[in-house]
Coordinates of N, CA, C and O in Angstrom, one line a residue:
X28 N 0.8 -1.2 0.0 CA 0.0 0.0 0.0 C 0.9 1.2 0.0 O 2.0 1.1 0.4
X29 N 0.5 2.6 -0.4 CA 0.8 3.7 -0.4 C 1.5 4.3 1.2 O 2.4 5.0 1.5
X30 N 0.6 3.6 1.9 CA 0.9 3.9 3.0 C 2.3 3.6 3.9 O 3.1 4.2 4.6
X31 N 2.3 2.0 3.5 CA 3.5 1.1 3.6 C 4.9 1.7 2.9 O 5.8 1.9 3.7
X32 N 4.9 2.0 1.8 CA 6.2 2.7 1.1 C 6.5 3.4 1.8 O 7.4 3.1 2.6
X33 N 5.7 4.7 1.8 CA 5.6 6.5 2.9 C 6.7 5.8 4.2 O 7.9 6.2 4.5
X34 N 6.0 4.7 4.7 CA 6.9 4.8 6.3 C 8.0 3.9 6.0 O 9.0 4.2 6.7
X35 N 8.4 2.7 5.1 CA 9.5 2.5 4.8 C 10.4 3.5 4.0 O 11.6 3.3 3.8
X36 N 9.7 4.7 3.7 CA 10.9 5.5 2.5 C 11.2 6.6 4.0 O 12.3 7.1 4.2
X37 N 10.4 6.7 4.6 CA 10.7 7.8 6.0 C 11.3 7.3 7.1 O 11.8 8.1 7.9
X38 N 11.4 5.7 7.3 CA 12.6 5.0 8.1 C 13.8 5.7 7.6 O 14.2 6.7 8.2
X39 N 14.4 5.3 6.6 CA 15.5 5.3 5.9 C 15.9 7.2 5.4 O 17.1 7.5 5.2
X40 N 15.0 8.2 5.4 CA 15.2 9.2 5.7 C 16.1 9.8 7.1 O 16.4 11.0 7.2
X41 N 16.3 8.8 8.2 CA 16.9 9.2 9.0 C 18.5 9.1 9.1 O 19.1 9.6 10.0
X42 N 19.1 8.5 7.9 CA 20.5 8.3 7.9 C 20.6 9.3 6.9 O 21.7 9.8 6.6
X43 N 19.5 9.6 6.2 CA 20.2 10.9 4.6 C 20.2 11.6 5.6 O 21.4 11.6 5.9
X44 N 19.3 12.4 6.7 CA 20.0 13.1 7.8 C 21.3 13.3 7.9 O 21.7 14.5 8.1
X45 N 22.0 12.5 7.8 CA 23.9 12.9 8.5 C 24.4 13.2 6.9 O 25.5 13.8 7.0
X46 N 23.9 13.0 5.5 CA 24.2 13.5 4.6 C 24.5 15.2 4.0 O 23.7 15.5 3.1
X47 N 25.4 16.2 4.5 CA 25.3 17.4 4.5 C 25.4 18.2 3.5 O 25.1 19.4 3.5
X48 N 26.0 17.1 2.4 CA 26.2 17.7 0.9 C 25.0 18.0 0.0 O 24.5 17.1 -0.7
X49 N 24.4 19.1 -0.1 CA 23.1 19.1 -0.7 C 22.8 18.4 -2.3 O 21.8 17.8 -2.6
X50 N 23.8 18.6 -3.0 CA 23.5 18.2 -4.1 C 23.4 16.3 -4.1 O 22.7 15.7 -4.9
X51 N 24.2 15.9 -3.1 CA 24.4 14.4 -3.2 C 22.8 13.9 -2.4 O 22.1 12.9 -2.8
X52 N 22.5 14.8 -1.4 CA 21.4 14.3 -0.7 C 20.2 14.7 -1.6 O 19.3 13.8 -1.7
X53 N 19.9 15.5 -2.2 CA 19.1 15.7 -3.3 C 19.1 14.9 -4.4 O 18.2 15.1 -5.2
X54 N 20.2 14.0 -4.6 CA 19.5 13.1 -6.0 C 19.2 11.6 -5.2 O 18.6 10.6 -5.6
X55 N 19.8 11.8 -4.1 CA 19.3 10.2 -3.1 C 17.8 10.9 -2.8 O 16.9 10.1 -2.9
X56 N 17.6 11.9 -2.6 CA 16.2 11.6 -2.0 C 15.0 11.8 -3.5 O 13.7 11.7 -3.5
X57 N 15.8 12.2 -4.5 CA 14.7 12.0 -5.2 C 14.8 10.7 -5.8 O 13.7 10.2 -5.8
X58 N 15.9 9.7 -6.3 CA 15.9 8.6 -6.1 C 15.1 8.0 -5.1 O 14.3 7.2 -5.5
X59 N 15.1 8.1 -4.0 CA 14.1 7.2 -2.8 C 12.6 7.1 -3.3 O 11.7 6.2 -3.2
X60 N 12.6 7.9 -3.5 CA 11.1 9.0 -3.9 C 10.4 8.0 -5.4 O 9.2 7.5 -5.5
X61 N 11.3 7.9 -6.2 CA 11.6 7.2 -7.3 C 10.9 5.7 -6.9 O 9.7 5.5 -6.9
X62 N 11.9 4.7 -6.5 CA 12.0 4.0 -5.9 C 10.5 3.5 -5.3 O 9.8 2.5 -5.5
X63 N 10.3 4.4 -4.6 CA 9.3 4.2 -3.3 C 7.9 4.1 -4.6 O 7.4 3.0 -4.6
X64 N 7.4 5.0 -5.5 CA 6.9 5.0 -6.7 C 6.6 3.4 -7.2 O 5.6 3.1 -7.7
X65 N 7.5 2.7 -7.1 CA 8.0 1.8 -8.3 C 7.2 0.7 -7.2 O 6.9 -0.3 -7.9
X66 N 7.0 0.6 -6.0 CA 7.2 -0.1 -5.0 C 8.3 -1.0 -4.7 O 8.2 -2.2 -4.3
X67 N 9.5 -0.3 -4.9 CA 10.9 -0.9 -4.6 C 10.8 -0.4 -2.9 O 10.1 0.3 -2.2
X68 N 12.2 -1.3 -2.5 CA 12.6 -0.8 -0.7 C 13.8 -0.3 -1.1 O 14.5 -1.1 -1.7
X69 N 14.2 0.9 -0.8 CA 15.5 1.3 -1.0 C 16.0 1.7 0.2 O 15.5 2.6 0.8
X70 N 17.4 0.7 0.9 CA 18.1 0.8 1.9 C 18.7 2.4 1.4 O 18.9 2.8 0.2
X71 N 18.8 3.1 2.5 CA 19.9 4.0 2.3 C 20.9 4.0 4.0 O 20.4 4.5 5.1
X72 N 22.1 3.4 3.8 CA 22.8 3.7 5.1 C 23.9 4.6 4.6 O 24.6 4.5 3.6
X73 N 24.0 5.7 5.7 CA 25.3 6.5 6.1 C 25.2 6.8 7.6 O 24.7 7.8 8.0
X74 N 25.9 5.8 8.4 CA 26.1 5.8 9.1 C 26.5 7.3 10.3 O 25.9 7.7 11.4
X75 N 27.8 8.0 9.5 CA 28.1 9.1 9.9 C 27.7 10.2 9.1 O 27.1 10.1 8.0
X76 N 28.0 11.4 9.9 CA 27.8 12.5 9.4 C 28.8 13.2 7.9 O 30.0 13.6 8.2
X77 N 28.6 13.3 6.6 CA 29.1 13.7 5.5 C 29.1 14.9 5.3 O 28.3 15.2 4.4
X78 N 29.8 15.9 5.8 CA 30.1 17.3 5.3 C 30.6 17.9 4.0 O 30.2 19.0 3.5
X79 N 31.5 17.1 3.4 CA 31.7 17.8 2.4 C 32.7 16.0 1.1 O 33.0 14.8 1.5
X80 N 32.7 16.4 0.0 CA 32.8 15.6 -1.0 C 34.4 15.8 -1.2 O 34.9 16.9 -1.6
X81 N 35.3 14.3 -0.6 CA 37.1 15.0 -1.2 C 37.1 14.6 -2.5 O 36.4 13.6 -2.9
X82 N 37.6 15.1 -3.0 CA 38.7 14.9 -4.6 C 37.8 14.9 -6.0 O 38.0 14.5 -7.1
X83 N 36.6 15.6 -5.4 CA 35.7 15.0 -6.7 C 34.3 16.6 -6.6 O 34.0 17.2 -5.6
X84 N 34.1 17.0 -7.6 CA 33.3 18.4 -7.9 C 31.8 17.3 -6.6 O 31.7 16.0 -6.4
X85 N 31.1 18.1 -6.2 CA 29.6 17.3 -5.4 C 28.9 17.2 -6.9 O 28.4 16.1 -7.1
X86 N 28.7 18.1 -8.1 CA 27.7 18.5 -8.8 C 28.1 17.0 -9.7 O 27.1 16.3 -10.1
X87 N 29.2 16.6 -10.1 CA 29.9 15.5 -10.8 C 29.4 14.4 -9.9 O 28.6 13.6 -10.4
X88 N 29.7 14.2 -8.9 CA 29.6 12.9 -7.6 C 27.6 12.7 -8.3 O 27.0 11.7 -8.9
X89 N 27.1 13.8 -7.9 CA 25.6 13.7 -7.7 C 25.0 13.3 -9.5 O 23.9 12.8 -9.7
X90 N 25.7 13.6 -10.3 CA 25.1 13.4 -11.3 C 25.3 11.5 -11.6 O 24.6 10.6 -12.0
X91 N 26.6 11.6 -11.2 CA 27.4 9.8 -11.3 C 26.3 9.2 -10.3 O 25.5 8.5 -10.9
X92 N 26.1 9.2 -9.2 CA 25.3 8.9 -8.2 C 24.0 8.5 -9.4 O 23.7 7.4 -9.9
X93 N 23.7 9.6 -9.5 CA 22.1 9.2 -10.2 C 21.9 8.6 -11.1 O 20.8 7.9 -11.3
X94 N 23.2 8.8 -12.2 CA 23.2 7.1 -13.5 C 23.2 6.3 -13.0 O 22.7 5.4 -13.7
X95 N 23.6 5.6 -11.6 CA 23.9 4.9 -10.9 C 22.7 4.4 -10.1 O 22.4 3.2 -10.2
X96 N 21.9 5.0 -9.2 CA 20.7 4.9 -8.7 C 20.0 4.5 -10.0 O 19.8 3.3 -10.1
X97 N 19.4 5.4 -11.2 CA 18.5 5.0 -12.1 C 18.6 3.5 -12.5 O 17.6 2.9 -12.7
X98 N 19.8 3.0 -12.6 CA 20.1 1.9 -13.4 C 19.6 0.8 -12.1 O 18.9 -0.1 -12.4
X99 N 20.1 1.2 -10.9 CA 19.8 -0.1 -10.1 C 18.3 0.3 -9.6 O 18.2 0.2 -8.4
X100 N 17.6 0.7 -10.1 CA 16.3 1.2 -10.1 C 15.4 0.4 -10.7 O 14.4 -0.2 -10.2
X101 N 15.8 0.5 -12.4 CA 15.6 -0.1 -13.5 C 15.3 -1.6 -13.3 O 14.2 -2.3 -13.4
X102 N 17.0 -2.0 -12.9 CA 16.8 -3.3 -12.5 C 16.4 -4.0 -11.6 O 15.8 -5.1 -11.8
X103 N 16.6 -3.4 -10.5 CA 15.7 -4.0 -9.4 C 13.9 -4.1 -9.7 O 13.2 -4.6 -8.8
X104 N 13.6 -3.6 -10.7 CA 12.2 -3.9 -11.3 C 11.7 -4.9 -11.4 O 10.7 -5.5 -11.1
X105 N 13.0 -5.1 -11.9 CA 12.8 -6.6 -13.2 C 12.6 -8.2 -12.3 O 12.3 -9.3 -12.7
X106 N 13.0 -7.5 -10.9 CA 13.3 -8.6 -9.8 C 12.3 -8.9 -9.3 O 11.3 -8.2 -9.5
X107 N 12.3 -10.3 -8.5 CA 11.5 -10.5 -7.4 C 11.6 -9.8 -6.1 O 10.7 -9.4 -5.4
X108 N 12.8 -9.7 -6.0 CA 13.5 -9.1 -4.9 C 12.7 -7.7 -4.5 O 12.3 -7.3 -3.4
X109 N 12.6 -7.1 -5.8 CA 12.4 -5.3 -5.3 C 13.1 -4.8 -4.7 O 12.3 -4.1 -4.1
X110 N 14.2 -4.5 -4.3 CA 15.1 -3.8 -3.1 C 16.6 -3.6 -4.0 O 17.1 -4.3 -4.9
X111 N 17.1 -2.3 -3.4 CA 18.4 -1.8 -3.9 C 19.0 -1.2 -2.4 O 18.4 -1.4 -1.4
X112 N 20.1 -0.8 -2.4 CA 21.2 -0.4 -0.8 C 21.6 0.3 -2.1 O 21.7 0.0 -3.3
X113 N 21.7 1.6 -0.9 CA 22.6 2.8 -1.3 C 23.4 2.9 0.0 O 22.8 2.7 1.1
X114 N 24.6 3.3 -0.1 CA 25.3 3.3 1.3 C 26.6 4.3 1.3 O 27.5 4.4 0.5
X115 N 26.5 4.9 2.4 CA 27.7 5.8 1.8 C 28.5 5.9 3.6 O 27.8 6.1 4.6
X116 N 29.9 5.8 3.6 CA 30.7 5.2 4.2 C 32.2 5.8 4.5 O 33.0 5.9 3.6
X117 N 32.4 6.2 5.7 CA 34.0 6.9 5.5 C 34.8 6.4 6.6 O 34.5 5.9 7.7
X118 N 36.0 6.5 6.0 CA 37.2 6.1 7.0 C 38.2 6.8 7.6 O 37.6 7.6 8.3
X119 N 39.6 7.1 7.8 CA 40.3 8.0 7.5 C 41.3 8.3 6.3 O 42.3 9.0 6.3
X120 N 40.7 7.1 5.1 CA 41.4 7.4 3.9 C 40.7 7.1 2.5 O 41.3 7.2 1.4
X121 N 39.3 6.7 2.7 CA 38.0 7.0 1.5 C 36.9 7.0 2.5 O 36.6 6.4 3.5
X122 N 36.1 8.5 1.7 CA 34.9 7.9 1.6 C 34.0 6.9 0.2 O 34.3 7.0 -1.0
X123 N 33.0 6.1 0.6 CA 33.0 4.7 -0.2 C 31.3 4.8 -0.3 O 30.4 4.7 0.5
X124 N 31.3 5.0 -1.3 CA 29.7 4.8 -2.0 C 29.6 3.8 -2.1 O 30.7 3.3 -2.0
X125 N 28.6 2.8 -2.4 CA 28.2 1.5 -2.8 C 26.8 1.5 -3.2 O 25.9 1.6 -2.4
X126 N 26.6 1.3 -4.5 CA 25.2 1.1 -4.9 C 25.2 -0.5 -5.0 O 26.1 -1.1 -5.7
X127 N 24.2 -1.0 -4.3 CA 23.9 -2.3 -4.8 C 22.5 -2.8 -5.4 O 21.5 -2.1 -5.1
X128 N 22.2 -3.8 -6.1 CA 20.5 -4.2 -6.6 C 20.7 -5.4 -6.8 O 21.9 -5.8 -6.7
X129 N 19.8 -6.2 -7.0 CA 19.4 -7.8 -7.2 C 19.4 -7.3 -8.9 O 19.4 -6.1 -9.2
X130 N 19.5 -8.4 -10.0 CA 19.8 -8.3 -11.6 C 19.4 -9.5 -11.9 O 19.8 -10.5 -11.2
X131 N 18.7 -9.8 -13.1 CA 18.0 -10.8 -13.6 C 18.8 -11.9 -14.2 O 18.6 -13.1 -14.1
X132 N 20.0 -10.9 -15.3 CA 20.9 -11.4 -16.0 C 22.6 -11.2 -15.6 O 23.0 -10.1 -15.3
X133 N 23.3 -12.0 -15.6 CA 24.3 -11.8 -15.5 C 25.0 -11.0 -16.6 O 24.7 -11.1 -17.8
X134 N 25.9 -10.2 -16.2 CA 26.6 -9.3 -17.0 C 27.7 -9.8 -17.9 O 28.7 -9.3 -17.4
X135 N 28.0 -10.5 -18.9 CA 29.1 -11.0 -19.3 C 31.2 -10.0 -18.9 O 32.2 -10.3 -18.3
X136 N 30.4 -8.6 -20.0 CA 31.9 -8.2 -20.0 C 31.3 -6.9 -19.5 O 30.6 -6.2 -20.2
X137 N 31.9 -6.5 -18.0 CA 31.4 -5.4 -17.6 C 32.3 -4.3 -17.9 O 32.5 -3.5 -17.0
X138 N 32.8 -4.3 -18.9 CA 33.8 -3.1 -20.2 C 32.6 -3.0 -20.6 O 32.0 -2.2 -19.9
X139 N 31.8 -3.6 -21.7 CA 31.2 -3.4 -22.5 C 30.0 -2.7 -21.7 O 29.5 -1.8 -22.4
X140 N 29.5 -2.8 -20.5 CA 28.5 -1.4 -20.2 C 28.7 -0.3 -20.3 O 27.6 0.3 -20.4
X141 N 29.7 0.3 -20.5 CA 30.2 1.2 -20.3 C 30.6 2.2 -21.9 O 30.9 3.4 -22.0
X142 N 30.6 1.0 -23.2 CA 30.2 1.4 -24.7 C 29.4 1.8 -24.5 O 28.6 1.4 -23.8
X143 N 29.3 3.5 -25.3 CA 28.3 4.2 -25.6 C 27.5 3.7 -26.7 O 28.1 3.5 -27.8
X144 N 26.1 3.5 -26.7 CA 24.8 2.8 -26.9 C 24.5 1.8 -26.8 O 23.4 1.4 -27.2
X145 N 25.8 0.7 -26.0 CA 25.6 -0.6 -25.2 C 24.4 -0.4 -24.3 O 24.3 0.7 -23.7
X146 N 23.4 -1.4 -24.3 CA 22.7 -1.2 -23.7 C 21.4 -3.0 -23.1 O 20.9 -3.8 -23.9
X147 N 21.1 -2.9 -21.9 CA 20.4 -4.1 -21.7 C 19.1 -3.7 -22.0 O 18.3 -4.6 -21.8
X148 N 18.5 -2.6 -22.4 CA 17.5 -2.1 -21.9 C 16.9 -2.4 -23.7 O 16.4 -3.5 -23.4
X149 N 16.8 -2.3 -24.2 CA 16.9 -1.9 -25.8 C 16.9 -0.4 -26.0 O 17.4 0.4 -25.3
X150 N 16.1 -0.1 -27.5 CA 16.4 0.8 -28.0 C 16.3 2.4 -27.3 O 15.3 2.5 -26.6
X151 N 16.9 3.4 -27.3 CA 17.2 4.7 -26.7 C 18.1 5.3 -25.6 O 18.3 6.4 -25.1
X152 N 18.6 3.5 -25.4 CA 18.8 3.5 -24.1 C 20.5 3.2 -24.2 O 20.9 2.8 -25.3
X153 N 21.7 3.4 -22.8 CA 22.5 3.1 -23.3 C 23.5 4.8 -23.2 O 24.3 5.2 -24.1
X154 N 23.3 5.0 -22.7 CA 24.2 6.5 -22.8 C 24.3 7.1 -21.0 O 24.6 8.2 -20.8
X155 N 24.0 6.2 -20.1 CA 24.0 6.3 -18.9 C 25.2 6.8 -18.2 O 25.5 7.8 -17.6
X156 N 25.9 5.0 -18.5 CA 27.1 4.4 -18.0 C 28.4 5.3 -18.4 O 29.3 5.8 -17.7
X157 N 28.1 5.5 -20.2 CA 29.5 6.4 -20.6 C 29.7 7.6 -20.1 O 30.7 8.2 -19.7
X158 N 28.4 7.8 -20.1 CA 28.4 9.7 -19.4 C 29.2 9.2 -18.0 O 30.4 9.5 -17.9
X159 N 28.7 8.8 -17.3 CA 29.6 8.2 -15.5 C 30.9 7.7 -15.9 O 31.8 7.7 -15.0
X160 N 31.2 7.4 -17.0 CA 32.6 7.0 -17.0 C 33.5 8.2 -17.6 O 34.7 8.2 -17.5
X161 N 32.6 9.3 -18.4 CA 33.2 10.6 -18.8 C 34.1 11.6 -17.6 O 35.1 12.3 -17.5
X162 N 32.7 11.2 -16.6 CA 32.7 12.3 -15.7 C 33.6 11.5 -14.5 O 33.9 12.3 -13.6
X163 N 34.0 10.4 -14.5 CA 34.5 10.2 -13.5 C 36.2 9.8 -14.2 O 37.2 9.7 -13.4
X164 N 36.2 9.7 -15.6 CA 37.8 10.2 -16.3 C 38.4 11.5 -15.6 O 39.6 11.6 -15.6
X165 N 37.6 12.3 -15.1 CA 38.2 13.9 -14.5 C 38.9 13.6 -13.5 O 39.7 14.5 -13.2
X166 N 38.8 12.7 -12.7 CA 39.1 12.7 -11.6 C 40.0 11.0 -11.1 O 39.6 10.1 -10.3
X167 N 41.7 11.2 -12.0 CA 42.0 10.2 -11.4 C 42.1 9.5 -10.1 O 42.4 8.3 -10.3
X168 N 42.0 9.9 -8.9 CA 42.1 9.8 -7.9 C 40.9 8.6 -7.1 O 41.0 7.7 -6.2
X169 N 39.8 9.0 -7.9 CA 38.6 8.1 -7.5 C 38.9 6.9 -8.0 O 39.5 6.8 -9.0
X170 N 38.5 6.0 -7.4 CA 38.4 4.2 -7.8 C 36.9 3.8 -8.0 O 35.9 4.2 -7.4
X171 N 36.9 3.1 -8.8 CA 35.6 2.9 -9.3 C 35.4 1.4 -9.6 O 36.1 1.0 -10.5
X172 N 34.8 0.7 -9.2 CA 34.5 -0.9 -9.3 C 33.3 -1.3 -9.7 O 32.4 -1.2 -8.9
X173 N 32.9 -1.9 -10.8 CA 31.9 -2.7 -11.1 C 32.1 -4.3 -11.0 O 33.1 -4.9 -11.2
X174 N 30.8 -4.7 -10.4 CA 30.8 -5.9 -9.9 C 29.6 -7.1 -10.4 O 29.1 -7.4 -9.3
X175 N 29.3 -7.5 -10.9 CA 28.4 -8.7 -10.8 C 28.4 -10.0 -10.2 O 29.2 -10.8 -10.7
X176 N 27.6 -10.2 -9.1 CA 28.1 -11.7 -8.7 C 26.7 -12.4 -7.9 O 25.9 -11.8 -7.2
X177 N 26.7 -13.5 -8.1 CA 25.7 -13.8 -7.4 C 24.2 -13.4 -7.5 O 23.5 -13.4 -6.6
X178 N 24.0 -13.0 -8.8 CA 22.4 -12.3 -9.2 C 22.6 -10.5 -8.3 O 21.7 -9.7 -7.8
X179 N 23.5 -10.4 -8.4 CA 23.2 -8.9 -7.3 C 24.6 -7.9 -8.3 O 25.7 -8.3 -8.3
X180 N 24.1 -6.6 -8.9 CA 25.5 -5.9 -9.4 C 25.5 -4.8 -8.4 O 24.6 -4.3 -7.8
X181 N 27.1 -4.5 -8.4 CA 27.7 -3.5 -7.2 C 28.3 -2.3 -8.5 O 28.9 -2.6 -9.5
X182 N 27.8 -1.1 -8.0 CA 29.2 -0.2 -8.3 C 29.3 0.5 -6.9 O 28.5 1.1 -6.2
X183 N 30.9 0.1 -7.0 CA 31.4 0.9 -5.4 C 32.2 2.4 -5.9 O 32.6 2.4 -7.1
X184 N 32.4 3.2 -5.4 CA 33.4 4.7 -5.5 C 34.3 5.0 -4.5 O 33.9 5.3 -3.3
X185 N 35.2 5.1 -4.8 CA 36.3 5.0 -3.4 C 37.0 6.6 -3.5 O 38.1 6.9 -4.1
X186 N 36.3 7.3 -3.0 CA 37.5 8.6 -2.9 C 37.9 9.2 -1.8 O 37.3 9.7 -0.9
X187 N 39.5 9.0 -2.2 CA 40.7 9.6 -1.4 C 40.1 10.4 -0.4 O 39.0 10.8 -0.7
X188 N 40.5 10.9 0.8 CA 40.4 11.6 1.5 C 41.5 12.9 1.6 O 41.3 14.0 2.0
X189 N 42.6 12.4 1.2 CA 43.6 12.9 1.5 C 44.4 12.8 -0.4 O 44.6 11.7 -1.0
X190 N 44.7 14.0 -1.0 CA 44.9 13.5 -2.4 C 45.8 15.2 -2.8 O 45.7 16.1 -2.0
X191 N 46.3 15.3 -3.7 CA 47.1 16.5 -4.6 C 46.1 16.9 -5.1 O 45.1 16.2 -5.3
X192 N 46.3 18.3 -5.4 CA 46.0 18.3 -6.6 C 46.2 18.5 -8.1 O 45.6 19.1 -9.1
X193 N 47.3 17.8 -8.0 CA 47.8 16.7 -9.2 C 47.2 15.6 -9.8 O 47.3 15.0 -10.9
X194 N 46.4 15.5 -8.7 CA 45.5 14.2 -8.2 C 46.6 12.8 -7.8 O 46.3 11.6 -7.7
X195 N 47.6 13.1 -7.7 CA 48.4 12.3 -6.4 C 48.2 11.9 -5.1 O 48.7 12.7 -4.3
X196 N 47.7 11.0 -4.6 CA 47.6 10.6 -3.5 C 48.6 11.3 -2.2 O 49.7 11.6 -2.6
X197 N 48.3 11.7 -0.9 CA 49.9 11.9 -0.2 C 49.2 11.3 0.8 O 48.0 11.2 0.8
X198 N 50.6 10.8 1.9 CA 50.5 10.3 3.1 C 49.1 11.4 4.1 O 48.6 12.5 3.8
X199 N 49.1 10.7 5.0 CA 48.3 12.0 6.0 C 49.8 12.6 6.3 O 50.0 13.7 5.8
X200 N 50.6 12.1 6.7 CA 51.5 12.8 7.6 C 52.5 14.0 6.7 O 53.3 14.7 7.3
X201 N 52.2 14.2 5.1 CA 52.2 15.0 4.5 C 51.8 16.2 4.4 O 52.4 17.2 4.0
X202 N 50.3 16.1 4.9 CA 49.4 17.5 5.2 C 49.2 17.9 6.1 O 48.5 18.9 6.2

C-alpha cells in the first residue's frame, strides 16, 4: 500500500540526515522517492555525518550517483526481490559509495557497459554508463569498481580523502 512505502521511505530518511552535501542528498532523495513510486525498498545507510565531498566536484559525484541509482532502479524492477542499498561510508582514507540491486541477468563483460549505446534495456537507451565514465575520467584519484556476482550488481566509489591536486595521492603525515 501507499501507506506502507511512505513509512518504509521515511525510516531510511533518518540516515540521509547525516548527509550534509546538498546536491548528493538531493538526487538520493529524489531517487528514494523514485523508488518508493515503483514499490521498490530502498536501503539507504550512512552511518556518519558527511560534510563535504574530497577529490571529486559534489555536482559530478551527484550526477554519477544518479546514472547509478537509475540503473539499479531499472533493475531492481525486473526482480523478485524489489530492493536496492545505497550506502555511503567513510574512513580516515575513503569515503566509499556502494550502490547495490538484485539483476536478472548476468553481465558477461562489464567493459562493454560502459560502450556508448551498449545497452540491456533496448532501444534509446544506453548513454548512462559512458556519461559516469566521462565524468569520472576527470578525476584520477577516485576508484571505481563494477561488480556482478551472485544475481546482485555492485558499483562501489572510493575517494581519497587525502589527495594533490595533481591528483596524487599523499600520506596524511604529508598534510
Amino acid at each position: 500500500s501507499t501507506r506502507e512505502q511512505l513509512t518504509n521511505s521515511t525510516i531510511f530518511l533518518g540516515t540521509l540526515g547525516n548527509l550534509h552535501v546538498l546536491e548528493l542528498k538531493s538526487i538520493i532523495y529524489q531517487k528514494l522517492m523514485l523508488s518508493s513510486s515503483r514499490c521498490l525498498h530502498m536501503e539507504i545507510h550512512i552511518p556518519e555525518v558527511i560534510d563535504t565531498v574530497p577529490c571529486m566536484d559534489s555536482m559530478d559525484l551527484a550526477r554519477v550517483i544518479g546514472i547509478f541509482l537509475d540503473n539499479a532502479i531499472a533493475a531492481a524492477s525486473e526482480t523478485h526481490e524489489n530492493s536496492l542499498f545505497c550506502g555511503i561510508l567513510k574512513d580516515e582514507d575513503y569515503l566509499t559509495i556502494i550502490i547495490k540491486n538484485p539483476c536478472t541477468t548476468q553481465t558477461g563483460n562489464m567493459e562493454r557497459l560502459y560502450d556508448p549505446g551498449y545497452t540491456t534495456k533496448g532501444n534509446g537507451h544506453g548513454i548512462g554508463l559512458p556519461n559516469a565514465r566521462k565524468i569520472l575520467g576527470q578525476y584520477p584519484d577516485v576508484l571505481h569498481n563494477t561488480n556482478c556476482h551472485d544475481n546482485y550488481f555492485l558499483q562501489q566509489l572510493k575517494l581519497p580523502e587525502t589527495y594533490s591536486s595533481k591528483g596524487k595521492r599523499v600520506s596524511n603525515s604529508a598534510v
